[in-house]
Amino acid sequence: MRRLSALLSVPFLVGACSSAADALATPTAAPPLTVTTAGSIAAFGSCEQLLDYYIDGALDLVGPYGLEGDGGYAVEEGAGDEEWFEGDSENSSDSAASADGAGAGSAAPVAGDEFSGTNNQEAGVDEADTVKTNGSIIVALSGGALRIVGVEEGEVLATVPIDDVAPGSYQPEIVLHGDTVVMMSTGAVDDRPAWRSWLDPFGGESSQSSVDVSGPGAQHSTRTTVTRIDVSDPSSPTVLGSTRMEGAYRSARLIGDSVRMVTESRPTGLEFVSPRNESLRAERDAVEANRRVIMTSTLDDWVPHIETMDAEGDRGDVAPLTECADVTRPDVFSGLSTLSVLTLDLAGGDVQDGHAFTPTSAVSLVASGETVYASSDRLIVATSPWGQWAMPLDSQRAPDGVISTALHSFDISDPRRTDYVASGQIEGTLINSFALSEVDGVVRVATTSEPSWRSATAASDSQVSQSSLFVLTEQGDELVVRGSVGGLGKGERIKSVRYLGPDLAAVVTFRETDPLYLIDTSDPTRPNVAGELKIPGYSTYLHPLDGDHLLGIGQDADPKTGREKGLQASLFDISDVTDPQRTDQLTWPGGYSPVEWDHRAFTFWPATGQFFVPAEIFDGTSEDFSGVVTGGFNGQRLTQGVLLPTSDSGTAWGPAAERMIVIGDEVWTVHPEGLNRYDLDTLDGGPAISW
């Protein structure tokens, strides 16, 4: 019987002891190779070896209801590490991004002086989003449709229902490349039989069977659909075709002419059974039947597949997404999901036989993936080894519950290829993609290490949360820790991270107060805390305004209890990295903003110093507000701006604002019911377009 017991001995990383008395106690350098371990990836020599790996891993996990314990199945698809530890959803990401967040493809008009782009983490790396513009049109996903709005016309020129091109999809995102919109979406499989016959676990029908084949059946599966739409004539968009693949869409980046897309898939061909009743015999028979399902499975039951469809809906061949030689596995068993990184060339050379474009490159990793980051040269996927995060009560946790994160780096410098480079493992978990940075092969990552809730009541230092920043470099196929600094915010968790160039990082932690740490990373072997600041509240998003100032968006809080009081914008002077100061603050009591968990909702316009933050306010002292709060930066201080409601009824309450776009001398607000349009100078205006 094939087993991988050794692979299930997941190494857990124990934090060094330190006092929890003061969150601002002096951080210490963590030993670079004893607190962390590097982990490389092994390639499969043949398709048979790949199948053996899936089967051996599954036999150790299978139970009466199928693959019950695998990290790839224990949480809803799309949920990552942050579902168990508060954090960002993505999705779904350098040194500092340019102030306006510009990052468009080389063939498209570039956001900058004339119009704003998505608020990207990295300059030149455009993130998929729900709204895009090239200055002439606005393309927005809203109300179940793709809306194409003419800026000069001030009206919706065309509407493409999402269900027409990607039935059953949810949470779609788009990139805009020249005259082409690429939409990526995930949808549940809707054509599986609702019921099946009762079957004996050893074959043949029997009404007396203790096994229920209408039980879990095939593992719940999803599809990712990639649709390409020509908008060269905005009033008459043309669907060029679609590409469907098994698995859930995770994230995408547009760099030049290439889209790098990450998906995660579960095995789709396994028809598991479940016990018909609660008897021990029924449970035993279901386990035996499910083991037979695994032992007789083929590679097609495990790997994701892809098919193309032309504009008329005619389907091409179904084929494996990746070749066996392009599938790898981590040294540490990380579940049975398949993480895939695809390269989609938008230059126009990959439309074949009238079908939608096919990937020019695809590589896969047998692991789950929670966080995706990309620079212009590297794409990094962070994964949590199986058994450490997917099941909070899993007995394979370390004694103090410390969790580790694996990092897998891919070379994306070739616009038509993606190649695996190296992997490493570090202690702790990531808040979101902003915890990562890569510059010239040097990877920086900020993590929080904390015990599970089961051991959180213990008083020992090893069971108190604290954060660290690690610096890793590529050595062969390993990401090796060169240096680290630990002990940040003891008893607290990271709330936000921003890398301000290759030599400086800003990290915010929080429990009752907000320590802001500025970390010098100029020497990869000896990163150190250059300066720190302790203030009430916290920032969940940090935005560089210029070389000396940092804007923080987050929550004001009571300094004694940590109770949140409402939305705030903080101005930090970091001209002296050894002595950062908060020099100004704007507050909106009772308010909160999607910027707190999705950086793409924030807009800063450097030409005027204005910033726009979608917000909802429930302060209990005045009329509730829904719309956009505004402010300005004059080079030294913050200025309070006006409130821009989304309502068209003359009241302050309306649909929630989602995105803001600056085009020329106007700012547009996108919300679920339409668009508002304001003069950039006076901010006069209001509702302009209804869907």
PDB file of N, CA and C in Angstrom, residues 77 227 458 487 573 601 647:
ATOM      1  N   GLU A  77     -13.435  27.480  -1.382  1.00  0.00           N
ATOM      2  CA  GLU A  77     -12.491  27.937  -2.388  1.00  0.00           C
ATOM      3  C   GLU A  77     -12.496  29.442  -2.408  1.00  0.00           C
ATOM      4  N   THR A 227     -12.470  35.404 -20.628  1.00  0.00           N
ATOM      5  CA  THR A 227     -13.175  35.865 -21.825  1.00  0.00           C
ATOM      6  C   THR A 227     -12.483  37.096 -22.393  1.00  0.00           C
ATOM      7  N   ALA A 458      -1.985  30.641  27.559  1.00  0.00           N
ATOM      8  CA  ALA A 458      -0.729  30.428  28.275  1.00  0.00           C
ATOM      9  C   ALA A 458       0.066  31.718  28.338  1.00  0.00           C
ATOM     10  N   GLY A 487      10.362  40.055  16.942  1.00  0.00           N
ATOM     11  CA  GLY A 487       9.921  40.726  18.155  1.00  0.00           C
ATOM     12  C   GLY A 487       9.143  41.996  17.912  1.00  0.00           C
ATOM     13  N   ASP A 573       5.412  61.800   8.816  1.00  0.00           N
ATOM     14  CA  ASP A 573       6.652  62.381   8.305  1.00  0.00           C
ATOM     15  C   ASP A 573       7.758  61.372   8.570  1.00  0.00           C
ATOM     16  N   ALA A 601      -9.413  50.322  -3.884  1.00  0.00           N
ATOM     17  CA  ALA A 601     -10.495  51.290  -3.713  1.00  0.00           C
ATOM     18  C   ALA A 601      -9.972  52.700  -3.438  1.00  0.00           C
ATOM     19  N   SER A 647     -25.966  59.169  -3.502  1.00  0.00           N
ATOM     20  CA  SER A 647     -27.416  59.201  -3.696  1.00  0.00           C
ATOM     21  C   SER A 647     -27.811  60.233  -4.743  1.00  0.00           C
TER      22      SER A 647
END
